[in-house]
mmCIF file of C-alpha atoms in Angstrom:
data_model
loop_
_atom_site.group_PDB
_atom_site.id
_atom_site.type_symbol
_atom_site.label_atom_id
_atom_site.label_comp_id
_atom_site.label_asym_id
_atom_site.label_seq_id
_atom_site.Cartn_x
_atom_site.Cartn_y
_atom_site.Cartn_z
ATOM 1 C CA MET A 1 -5.816 -3.420 3.512
ATOM 2 C CA GLY A 2 -5.217 -2.408 6.900
ATOM 3 C CA SER A 3 -3.706 0.676 5.610
ATOM 4 C CA THR A 4 -6.935 2.529 5.233
ATOM 5 C CA ARG A 5 -6.498 2.820 1.513
ATOM 6 C CA ARG A 6 -9.129 0.088 1.056
ATOM 7 C CA THR A 7 -11.188 -0.165 4.216
ATOM 8 C CA ARG A 8 -12.759 3.103 3.127
ATOM 9 C CA HIS A 9 -14.995 1.588 0.463
ATOM 10 C CA ARG A 10 -16.191 -1.339 2.532
ATOM 11 C CA GLY A 11 -18.743 0.704 4.422
ATOM 12 C CA LEU A 12 -17.065 0.534 7.836
ATOM 13 C CA THR A 13 -19.277 3.088 9.520
ATOM 14 C CA GLY A 14 -21.077 3.189 12.816
ATOM 15 C CA ARG A 15 -20.402 0.817 15.706
ATOM 16 C CA ARG A 16 -17.900 -2.005 15.279
ATOM 17 C CA PRO A 17 -19.194 -5.420 16.347
ATOM 18 C CA ALA A 18 -17.834 -6.506 19.729
ATOM 19 C CA TRP A 19 -16.367 -9.720 18.289
ATOM 20 C CA ARG A 20 -14.297 -7.741 15.812
ATOM 21 C CA LEU A 21 -12.942 -5.463 18.507
ATOM 22 C CA ALA A 22 -12.066 -8.466 20.645
ATOM 23 C CA ALA A 23 -10.491 -10.305 17.729
ATOM 24 C CA GLY A 24 -8.387 -7.283 16.802
ATOM 25 C CA VAL A 25 -7.135 -6.928 20.349
ATOM 26 C CA ALA A 26 -6.395 -10.652 20.535
ATOM 27 C CA CYS A 27 -4.483 -10.607 17.251
ATOM 28 C CA ALA A 28 -2.345 -7.660 18.354
ATOM 29 C CA ALA A 29 -1.743 -9.268 21.756
ATOM 30 C CA ALA A 30 -0.613 -12.520 20.143
ATOM 31 C CA LEU A 31 1.803 -10.694 17.876
ATOM 32 C CA ALA A 32 3.136 -8.730 20.824
ATOM 33 C CA ALA A 33 3.652 -11.964 22.745
ATOM 34 C CA LEU A 34 5.551 -13.410 19.797
ATOM 35 C CA THR A 35 8.076 -10.562 19.834
ATOM 36 C CA ALA A 36 8.718 -11.104 23.535
ATOM 37 C CA LEU A 37 9.638 -14.795 23.187
ATOM 38 C CA PRO A 38 13.342 -15.741 23.159
ATOM 39 C CA ALA A 39 14.421 -17.765 20.165
ATOM 40 C CA GLN A 40 14.512 -21.043 22.081
ATOM 41 C CA ALA A 41 10.987 -20.484 23.381
ATOM 42 C CA GLN A 42 9.265 -20.030 20.049
ATOM 43 C CA PRO A 43 5.847 -21.748 20.108
ATOM 44 C CA GLN A 44 5.517 -25.207 18.603
ATOM 45 C CA PRO A 45 3.654 -25.506 15.255
ATOM 46 C CA GLU A 46 0.439 -26.708 16.859
ATOM 47 C CA HIS A 47 0.364 -23.621 19.123
ATOM 48 C CA ARG A 48 2.028 -21.041 16.909
ATOM 49 C CA ALA A 49 1.427 -17.339 17.251
ATOM 50 C CA PRO A 50 0.370 -15.419 14.117
ATOM 51 C CA HIS A 51 2.933 -15.903 11.337
ATOM 52 C CA TRP A 52 3.239 -15.540 7.572
ATOM 53 C CA GLU A 53 2.254 -18.702 5.703
ATOM 54 C CA LEU A 54 3.407 -18.769 2.093
ATOM 55 C CA LYS A 55 0.784 -19.506 -0.558
ATOM 56 C CA ASP A 56 2.010 -21.030 -3.821
ATOM 57 C CA SER A 57 1.205 -18.518 -6.556
ATOM 58 C CA GLY A 58 2.811 -20.657 -9.257
ATOM 59 C CA THR A 59 4.703 -17.627 -10.629
ATOM 60 C CA PRO A 60 8.287 -17.678 -9.274
ATOM 61 C CA GLU A 61 9.430 -15.395 -12.096
ATOM 62 C CA VAL A 62 7.118 -12.526 -11.086
ATOM 63 C CA ARG A 63 7.656 -9.796 -8.486
ATOM 64 C CA PHE A 64 4.415 -8.627 -6.905
ATOM 65 C CA ARG A 65 4.417 -5.020 -5.689
ATOM 66 C CA GLY A 66 0.671 -4.538 -6.118
ATOM 67 C CA LEU A 67 -1.658 -6.115 -3.545
ATOM 68 C CA SER A 68 -5.338 -5.649 -2.738
ATOM 69 C CA ALA A 69 -6.757 -7.773 0.052
ATOM 70 C CA VAL A 70 -10.551 -8.010 -0.067
ATOM 71 C CA SER A 71 -11.046 -10.523 2.763
ATOM 72 C CA ARG A 72 -9.399 -13.487 4.463
ATOM 73 C CA THR A 73 -10.309 -15.563 1.416
ATOM 74 C CA THR A 74 -10.091 -13.130 -1.506
ATOM 75 C CA ALA A 75 -7.049 -11.148 -2.648
ATOM 76 C CA TRP A 76 -5.535 -9.742 -5.830
ATOM 77 C CA VAL A 77 -1.827 -9.277 -6.635
ATOM 78 C CA SER A 78 -0.141 -7.537 -9.557
ATOM 79 C CA GLY A 79 3.425 -7.291 -10.754
ATOM 80 C CA THR A 80 5.986 -7.733 -13.481
ATOM 81 C CA GLN A 81 5.353 -9.253 -16.914
ATOM 82 C CA GLY A 82 1.858 -7.712 -16.929
ATOM 83 C CA THR A 83 0.741 -10.229 -14.308
ATOM 84 C CA VAL A 84 -2.475 -10.099 -12.273
ATOM 85 C CA LEU A 85 -3.528 -13.023 -10.063
ATOM 86 C CA ARG A 86 -6.628 -13.548 -7.934
ATOM 87 C CA THR A 87 -7.533 -16.028 -5.201
ATOM 88 C CA THR A 88 -10.955 -16.655 -3.703
ATOM 89 C CA ASP A 89 -9.999 -19.650 -1.532
ATOM 90 C CA ALA A 90 -7.515 -18.103 0.910
ATOM 91 C CA GLY A 91 -4.546 -18.661 -1.386
ATOM 92 C CA ALA A 92 -5.020 -22.394 -1.901
ATOM 93 C CA SER A 93 -5.232 -21.693 -5.637
ATOM 94 C CA TRP A 94 -4.592 -18.665 -7.842
ATOM 95 C CA ARG A 95 -6.137 -17.768 -11.166
ATOM 96 C CA ASN A 96 -4.052 -15.856 -13.686
ATOM 97 C CA VAL A 97 -6.405 -13.057 -14.765
ATOM 98 C CA SER A 98 -3.823 -10.860 -16.499
ATOM 99 C CA PRO A 99 -5.027 -8.550 -19.266
ATOM 100 C CA PRO A 100 -4.031 -9.968 -22.675
ATOM 101 C CA GLY A 101 -1.053 -8.648 -24.616
ATOM 102 C CA VAL A 102 0.553 -6.626 -21.825
ATOM 103 C CA GLY A 103 3.542 -8.791 -20.933
ATOM 104 C CA GLU A 104 5.894 -5.811 -21.137
ATOM 105 C CA LEU A 105 4.034 -3.822 -18.457
ATOM 106 C CA GLN A 106 4.723 -3.602 -14.732
ATOM 107 C CA PHE A 107 1.556 -3.502 -12.641
ATOM 108 C CA ARG A 108 2.776 -1.812 -9.438
ATOM 109 C CA ASP A 109 -0.606 -1.044 -7.830
ATOM 110 C CA ILE A 110 -4.028 -2.655 -7.757
ATOM 111 C CA GLU A 111 -7.232 -1.616 -5.960
ATOM 112 C CA ALA A 112 -9.991 -4.217 -5.716
ATOM 113 C CA PHE A 113 -13.539 -3.500 -4.567
ATOM 114 C CA ASP A 114 -14.575 -7.168 -4.317
ATOM 115 C CA ALA A 115 -13.884 -10.504 -6.002
ATOM 116 C CA ARG A 116 -15.043 -9.221 -9.392
ATOM 117 C CA ARG A 117 -14.160 -5.541 -9.639
ATOM 118 C CA ALA A 118 -10.619 -4.174 -9.643
ATOM 119 C CA VAL A 119 -8.489 -1.362 -11.086
ATOM 120 C CA VAL A 120 -4.799 -1.925 -11.851
ATOM 121 C CA LEU A 121 -2.033 0.602 -12.600
ATOM 122 C CA ALA A 122 0.939 0.009 -14.892
ATOM 123 C CA ILE A 123 3.903 2.296 -14.238
ATOM 124 C CA GLY A 124 6.549 3.785 -16.515
ATOM 125 C CA GLU A 125 7.406 6.663 -18.792
ATOM 126 C CA GLY A 126 4.967 7.836 -21.425
ATOM 127 C CA GLU A 127 2.515 5.222 -22.660
ATOM 128 C CA ALA A 128 3.842 2.579 -20.267
ATOM 129 C CA SER A 129 1.702 4.269 -17.587
ATOM 130 C CA ARG A 130 -1.809 2.864 -18.009
ATOM 131 C CA VAL A 131 -4.919 1.970 -16.012
ATOM 132 C CA TYR A 132 -7.108 -1.095 -16.634
ATOM 133 C CA ARG A 133 -10.427 -2.053 -15.021
ATOM 134 C CA THR A 134 -12.325 -5.345 -14.753
ATOM 135 C CA ASP A 135 -15.913 -5.996 -13.669
ATOM 136 C CA ASP A 136 -15.907 -9.774 -14.117
ATOM 137 C CA GLY A 137 -13.064 -11.061 -11.977
ATOM 138 C CA GLY A 138 -10.419 -10.463 -14.644
ATOM 139 C CA ALA A 139 -12.115 -12.418 -17.441
ATOM 140 C CA THR A 140 -12.063 -9.188 -19.445
ATOM 141 C CA TRP A 141 -10.319 -5.842 -18.951
ATOM 142 C CA THR A 142 -10.883 -2.352 -20.310
ATOM 143 C CA GLU A 143 -8.018 0.093 -20.708
ATOM 144 C CA SER A 144 -9.411 3.284 -19.169
ATOM 145 C CA PHE A 145 -6.304 5.482 -19.253
ATOM 146 C CA ARG A 146 -3.082 5.634 -21.253
ATOM 147 C CA ASN A 147 -0.577 8.378 -20.529
ATOM 148 C CA THR A 148 0.438 10.313 -23.639
ATOM 149 C CA ASP A 149 2.768 12.810 -21.957
ATOM 150 C CA ALA A 150 6.369 11.600 -22.190
ATOM 151 C CA ARG A 151 7.230 13.655 -19.089
ATOM 152 C CA ALA A 152 4.760 11.841 -16.826
ATOM 153 C CA PHE A 153 5.448 8.657 -14.862
ATOM 154 C CA TYR A 154 2.577 7.316 -12.748
ATOM 155 C CA ASP A 155 3.443 5.546 -9.485
ATOM 156 C CA CYS A 156 0.371 4.804 -7.330
ATOM 157 C CA LEU A 157 -3.413 5.022 -7.130
ATOM 158 C CA THR A 158 -5.994 5.035 -4.337
ATOM 159 C CA PHE A 159 -9.774 5.066 -3.926
ATOM 160 C CA PHE A 160 -11.899 6.933 -1.388
ATOM 161 C CA ASP A 161 -14.903 4.723 -2.171
ATOM 162 C CA ARG A 162 -16.096 2.550 -5.054
ATOM 163 C CA GLU A 163 -16.429 5.533 -7.398
ATOM 164 C CA HIS A 164 -13.912 8.228 -6.440
ATOM 165 C CA GLY A 165 -10.181 7.718 -6.781
ATOM 166 C CA LEU A 166 -6.860 9.336 -7.639
ATOM 167 C CA ALA A 167 -3.594 8.368 -9.307
ATOM 168 C CA MET A 168 -0.331 10.300 -9.047
ATOM 169 C CA SER A 169 2.550 10.952 -11.387
ATOM 170 C CA ASP A 170 6.040 12.204 -10.703
ATOM 171 C CA PRO A 171 6.374 15.970 -11.249
ATOM 172 C CA VAL A 172 5.523 17.456 -14.627
ATOM 173 C CA ASP A 173 6.385 21.137 -15.114
ATOM 174 C CA GLY A 174 7.632 21.217 -11.522
ATOM 175 C CA LYS A 175 4.564 19.764 -9.783
ATOM 176 C CA PHE A 176 3.200 16.305 -9.029
ATOM 177 C CA ARG A 177 0.400 15.446 -11.452
ATOM 178 C CA ILE A 178 -2.894 14.030 -10.150
ATOM 179 C CA LEU A 179 -5.462 11.999 -12.097
ATOM 180 C CA SER A 180 -9.024 11.766 -10.838
ATOM 181 C CA THR A 181 -11.927 9.394 -11.441
ATOM 182 C CA SER A 182 -15.530 9.668 -10.258
ATOM 183 C CA ASP A 183 -16.883 6.535 -11.951
ATOM 184 C CA GLY A 184 -14.841 3.754 -10.398
ATOM 185 C CA GLY A 185 -11.870 4.055 -12.725
ATOM 186 C CA ARG A 186 -13.803 3.850 -15.982
ATOM 187 C CA SER A 187 -12.585 7.320 -16.992
ATOM 188 C CA TRP A 188 -9.891 9.709 -15.740
ATOM 189 C CA LYS A 189 -9.021 13.392 -15.953
ATOM 190 C CA VAL A 190 -5.951 15.389 -14.952
ATOM 191 C CA LEU A 191 -6.699 17.757 -12.073
ATOM 192 C CA PRO A 192 -5.588 21.407 -12.188
ATOM 193 C CA SER A 193 -2.127 21.943 -10.689
ATOM 194 C CA ASP A 194 -2.907 25.303 -9.083
ATOM 195 C CA GLY A 195 -3.309 23.793 -5.616
ATOM 196 C CA MET A 196 -0.186 21.610 -5.788
ATOM 197 C CA PRO A 197 2.983 23.038 -4.191
ATOM 198 C CA ALA A 198 6.173 23.084 -6.238
ATOM 199 C CA ALA A 199 8.230 19.933 -6.201
ATOM 200 C CA LEU A 200 11.754 19.990 -4.861
ATOM 201 C CA GLU A 201 14.641 19.362 -7.224
ATOM 202 C CA GLY A 202 14.867 15.622 -7.833
ATOM 203 C CA GLU A 203 11.668 14.870 -5.891
ATOM 204 C CA ALA A 204 9.540 11.892 -6.977
ATOM 205 C CA GLY A 205 7.363 9.070 -5.696
ATOM 206 C CA PHE A 206 8.393 5.435 -5.317
ATOM 207 C CA ALA A 207 6.346 2.783 -7.131
ATOM 208 C CA ALA A 208 7.479 0.156 -4.648
ATOM 209 C CA SER A 209 4.310 -1.125 -2.987
ATOM 210 C CA GLY A 210 1.257 0.793 -4.202
ATOM 211 C CA GLN A 211 1.372 2.807 -0.965
ATOM 212 C CA CYS A 212 2.926 6.106 -2.041
ATOM 213 C CA LEU A 213 -0.630 7.475 -2.403
ATOM 214 C CA VAL A 214 -3.161 6.499 0.296
ATOM 215 C CA SER A 215 -6.492 7.823 1.527
ATOM 216 C CA SER A 216 -8.724 7.677 4.584
ATOM 217 C CA GLY A 217 -12.361 8.707 4.700
ATOM 218 C CA PRO A 218 -14.239 10.485 1.920
ATOM 219 C CA LYS A 219 -11.765 13.269 1.089
ATOM 220 C CA ASP A 220 -8.348 12.942 2.772
ATOM 221 C CA VAL A 221 -5.356 11.690 0.789
ATOM 222 C CA TRP A 222 -1.591 11.640 1.365
ATOM 223 C CA LEU A 223 1.336 11.433 -1.090
ATOM 224 C CA ALA A 224 4.829 10.222 -0.113
ATOM 225 C CA THR A 225 8.028 11.489 -1.732
ATOM 226 C CA GLY A 226 11.775 11.019 -1.809
ATOM 227 C CA GLY A 227 14.803 11.602 -3.992
ATOM 228 C CA ALA A 228 15.233 15.259 -3.066
ATOM 229 C CA ALA A 229 17.099 16.965 -0.226
ATOM 230 C CA ARG A 230 14.112 16.236 2.037
ATOM 231 C CA ALA A 231 11.554 13.438 2.087
ATOM 232 C CA ARG A 232 8.081 14.941 2.303
ATOM 233 C CA VAL A 233 4.457 13.927 2.784
ATOM 234 C CA LEU A 234 1.805 15.945 0.942
ATOM 235 C CA HIS A 235 -1.769 16.028 2.265
ATOM 236 C CA SER A 236 -5.033 16.998 0.598
ATOM 237 C CA SER A 237 -8.389 17.217 2.385
ATOM 238 C CA ASP A 238 -10.415 17.908 -0.783
ATOM 239 C CA ARG A 239 -9.715 14.853 -2.963
ATOM 240 C CA GLY A 240 -6.567 16.211 -4.518
ATOM 241 C CA LEU A 241 -7.515 19.764 -5.475
ATOM 242 C CA THR A 242 -5.243 21.494 -2.944
ATOM 243 C CA TRP A 243 -2.214 20.128 -1.105
ATOM 244 C CA ARG A 244 0.069 20.993 1.801
ATOM 245 C CA ALA A 245 3.631 19.623 1.994
ATOM 246 C CA THR A 246 5.375 18.673 5.255
ATOM 247 C CA ASP A 247 8.925 17.477 5.785
ATOM 248 C CA SER A 248 9.323 13.999 7.265
ATOM 249 C CA PRO A 249 12.229 12.855 9.449
ATOM 250 C CA ILE A 250 12.976 9.934 7.114
ATOM 251 C CA PRO A 251 16.303 10.723 5.372
ATOM 252 C CA ALA A 252 16.450 11.584 1.681
ATOM 253 C CA GLY A 253 19.155 13.408 -0.282
ATOM 254 C CA ASP A 254 19.577 10.651 -2.862
ATOM 255 C CA PRO A 255 17.342 9.221 -5.633
ATOM 256 C CA ALA A 256 17.182 5.922 -3.695
ATOM 257 C CA LYS A 257 16.069 7.431 -0.366
ATOM 258 C CA GLY A 258 12.816 8.734 1.058
ATOM 259 C CA VAL A 259 9.327 7.765 2.199
ATOM 260 C CA PHE A 260 8.167 4.655 0.347
ATOM 261 C CA ALA A 261 4.843 3.852 2.009
ATOM 262 C CA LEU A 262 2.122 5.416 4.149
ATOM 263 C CA ALA A 263 -0.792 4.028 6.155
ATOM 264 C CA PHE A 264 -3.548 5.988 7.920
ATOM 265 C CA ARG A 265 -6.018 4.310 10.277
ATOM 266 C CA ASP A 266 -8.111 7.500 10.308
ATOM 267 C CA ARG A 267 -7.638 11.079 9.125
ATOM 268 C CA ALA A 268 -5.281 11.884 12.034
ATOM 269 C CA HIS A 269 -3.096 8.857 12.813
ATOM 270 C CA GLY A 270 -0.574 7.783 10.205
ATOM 271 C CA LEU A 271 2.639 5.832 9.702
ATOM 272 C CA ALA A 272 5.466 6.360 7.230
ATOM 273 C CA VAL A 273 8.238 3.906 6.354
ATOM 274 C CA GLY A 274 11.079 3.964 3.853
ATOM 275 C CA GLY A 275 14.829 4.358 3.825
ATOM 276 C CA ASP A 276 17.363 3.498 1.113
ATOM 277 C CA TYR A 277 16.255 0.681 -1.176
ATOM 278 C CA ARG A 278 19.830 -0.254 -2.171
ATOM 279 C CA PRO A 279 20.643 -3.513 -0.362
ATOM 280 C CA ASP A 280 24.201 -2.451 0.479
ATOM 281 C CA GLN A 281 23.114 0.784 2.179
ATOM 282 C CA ALA A 282 21.892 1.304 5.736
ATOM 283 C CA SER A 283 18.481 2.841 6.394
ATOM 284 C CA PRO A 284 18.543 4.675 9.730
ATOM 285 C CA GLN A 285 15.378 6.464 10.804
ATOM 286 C CA ALA A 286 13.235 4.367 8.468
ATOM 287 C CA GLY A 287 9.974 5.053 10.326
ATOM 288 C CA ALA A 288 7.891 8.056 11.363
ATOM 289 C CA VAL A 289 4.540 8.784 13.008
ATOM 290 C CA THR A 290 1.911 11.515 12.779
ATOM 291 C CA ARG A 291 -1.043 12.160 15.067
ATOM 292 C CA ASP A 292 -2.327 15.303 13.380
ATOM 293 C CA GLY A 293 -3.077 14.167 9.846
ATOM 294 C CA GLY A 294 0.433 14.738 8.557
ATOM 295 C CA ARG A 295 0.887 18.345 9.646
ATOM 296 C CA THR A 296 3.845 17.172 11.743
ATOM 297 C CA TRP A 297 5.858 13.959 11.805
ATOM 298 C CA GLN A 298 7.982 12.464 14.579
ATOM 299 C CA PRO A 299 10.705 9.858 14.050
ATOM 300 C CA SER A 300 10.131 6.412 15.512
ATOM 301 C CA ALA A 301 12.126 6.005 18.719
ATOM 302 C CA THR A 302 13.065 2.504 17.565
ATOM 303 C CA PRO A 303 12.505 2.424 13.805
ATOM 304 C CA PRO A 304 12.505 -0.626 11.550
ATOM 305 C CA PRO A 305 16.116 -1.826 11.297
ATOM 306 C CA ALA A 306 16.266 -1.685 7.500
ATOM 307 C CA TYR A 307 14.541 -0.327 4.403
ATOM 308 C CA ARG A 308 10.795 -0.976 4.419
ATOM 309 C CA SER A 309 8.514 -0.499 1.400
ATOM 310 C CA GLY A 310 5.072 -1.419 2.790
ATOM 311 C CA VAL A 311 3.057 -0.748 5.932
ATOM 312 C CA ALA A 312 -0.448 -1.595 7.183
ATOM 313 C CA TRP A 313 -2.455 -1.119 10.372
ATOM 314 C CA LEU A 314 -3.899 -4.258 11.916
ATOM 315 C CA PRO A 315 -7.719 -4.175 11.797
ATOM 316 C CA TYR A 316 -9.523 -2.696 14.806
ATOM 317 C CA SER A 317 -6.289 -1.891 16.625
ATOM 318 C CA ARG A 318 -5.291 1.654 17.510
ATOM 319 C CA THR A 319 -1.655 0.740 18.096
ATOM 320 C CA ALA A 320 -0.607 -2.356 16.092
ATOM 321 C CA ALA A 321 0.774 -2.343 12.548
ATOM 322 C CA LEU A 322 3.091 -4.320 10.269
ATOM 323 C CA ALA A 323 5.900 -3.028 8.026
ATOM 324 C CA VAL A 324 7.531 -5.162 5.324
ATOM 325 C CA GLY A 325 10.588 -5.041 3.098
ATOM 326 C CA PRO A 326 13.083 -7.301 1.334
ATOM 327 C CA THR A 327 14.798 -8.234 4.612
ATOM 328 C CA GLY A 328 11.816 -8.842 6.871
ATOM 329 C CA THR A 329 8.592 -7.906 8.620
ATOM 330 C CA ASP A 330 8.415 -5.618 11.653
ATOM 331 C CA LEU A 331 5.635 -5.184 14.195
ATOM 332 C CA THR A 332 4.695 -2.157 16.249
ATOM 333 C CA THR A 333 2.265 -2.384 19.161
ATOM 334 C CA ASP A 334 2.589 1.251 20.260
ATOM 335 C CA GLY A 335 1.400 3.110 17.167
ATOM 336 C CA GLY A 336 4.749 3.271 15.373
ATOM 337 C CA ARG A 337 6.912 4.537 18.212
ATOM 338 C CA THR A 338 8.922 1.293 18.339
ATOM 339 C CA TRP A 339 9.266 -1.593 15.883
ATOM 340 C CA ARG A 340 10.606 -5.134 16.215
ATOM 341 C CA THR A 341 11.378 -7.690 13.518
ATOM 342 C CA VAL A 342 9.117 -10.754 13.662
ATOM 343 C CA ASP A 343 9.928 -12.429 10.316
ATOM 344 C CA THR A 344 12.899 -12.386 7.931
ATOM 345 C CA GLY A 345 11.118 -13.301 4.687
ATOM 346 C CA SER A 346 11.183 -10.917 1.711
ATOM 347 C CA TYR A 347 7.999 -8.936 0.986
ATOM 348 C CA ASP A 348 7.368 -5.634 -0.787
ATOM 349 C CA THR A 349 3.800 -4.818 0.211
ATOM 350 C CA VAL A 350 1.264 -5.676 2.918
ATOM 351 C CA ASP A 351 -2.477 -5.220 3.313
ATOM 352 C CA CYS A 352 -5.141 -6.115 5.909
ATOM 353 C CA THR A 353 -8.921 -6.485 5.766
ATOM 354 C CA PRO A 354 -11.861 -5.854 8.132
ATOM 355 C CA ASP A 355 -12.355 -9.582 8.759
ATOM 356 C CA LEU A 356 -8.820 -9.795 10.178
ATOM 357 C CA GLY A 357 -7.125 -11.044 7.026
ATOM 358 C CA CYS A 358 -3.570 -9.761 6.443
ATOM 359 C CA TRP A 359 -1.668 -10.516 3.235
ATOM 360 C CA ALA A 360 1.857 -9.771 1.956
ATOM 361 C CA ALA A 361 3.493 -10.111 -1.464
ATOM 362 C CA GLY A 362 6.901 -9.641 -3.043
ATOM 363 C CA GLU A 363 9.673 -11.082 -5.188
ATOM 364 C CA LYS A 364 9.854 -14.551 -6.758
ATOM 365 C CA GLY A 365 6.070 -14.893 -6.746
ATOM 366 C CA ARG A 366 5.909 -14.721 -2.944
ATOM 367 C CA VAL A 367 2.415 -14.264 -1.492
ATOM 368 C CA ALA A 368 1.567 -15.013 2.133
ATOM 369 C CA ARG A 369 -1.321 -14.705 4.558
ATOM 370 C CA LEU A 370 -1.076 -14.122 8.294
ATOM 371 C CA GLU A 371 -2.063 -17.355 10.013
ATOM 372 C CA SER A 372 -2.392 -18.344 13.662
#
């Protein structure tokens, strides 16, 4: 997950190998070259630039909004009808590893640590919001949290490392509610709300891609909002105990508008995408950038042309990232200042891995990997 929500717990510390730096630069350069080609000069199949290649998930009835890419060969997806799938052969085959008896649930976020261990979040009001964990590749699951407060609605979760993570709920008693785990998702507790600023009227998170709550490093975490008069990004530097809210330039003012996804490549540099998820509505100013950890946000000079629900930095690049939505995929090669559409397929979420694997998932069982 090139958004840093997952690269954190893979031990990416110290010097980066030279081949990875070179490969990251090459990947970004190839994508940049693709955007510069006129339609009639698109490369032939045998010399194609990086592109999404669909992988047959065998589940055309499922919409996947949860995605956790572990590597170029291993990925997990989660979605409607209580569905969880896993591949360990680069998408050539998928194993249905859904928890039993949960066909009514919607799994909107999943965080995988490797091919065997994963935590998945079901969203919804009251007891529909649940967390499950597996340690054996989905052969068995343990329900580790079930929401019993009818006022709570959990949207997203994130992990700082293999043990410490958070989940967020829409406001309860006027403030966003935060769950915390320190044992890899085996148990959860609600954090005190003293350090959480008051929510705006109508403010909520969007469970659209598992990227409304993201983290970078051991303690920093960001929460994206919409639905109110202003779309905001909340930041905590102490694992969710205290928060600071900042307005974003992405328009809100309607329950369908706001910031839908965030990605941070470190604790300073972040991207925000969103808009209006209604297909008949325009989404101007659907992208924003921060270079100071979310204290201030600037609108993209050339934002994505339509609503986008997912965003991810390309591995080992300081300037290249992908944004996805129902109408296409956009690429930036200048850190989010400008975006250009490079694919028109429908995807809801995107994630990249340290070994240069990028995955996307969405409606009608669509899962794809970036191929060259």
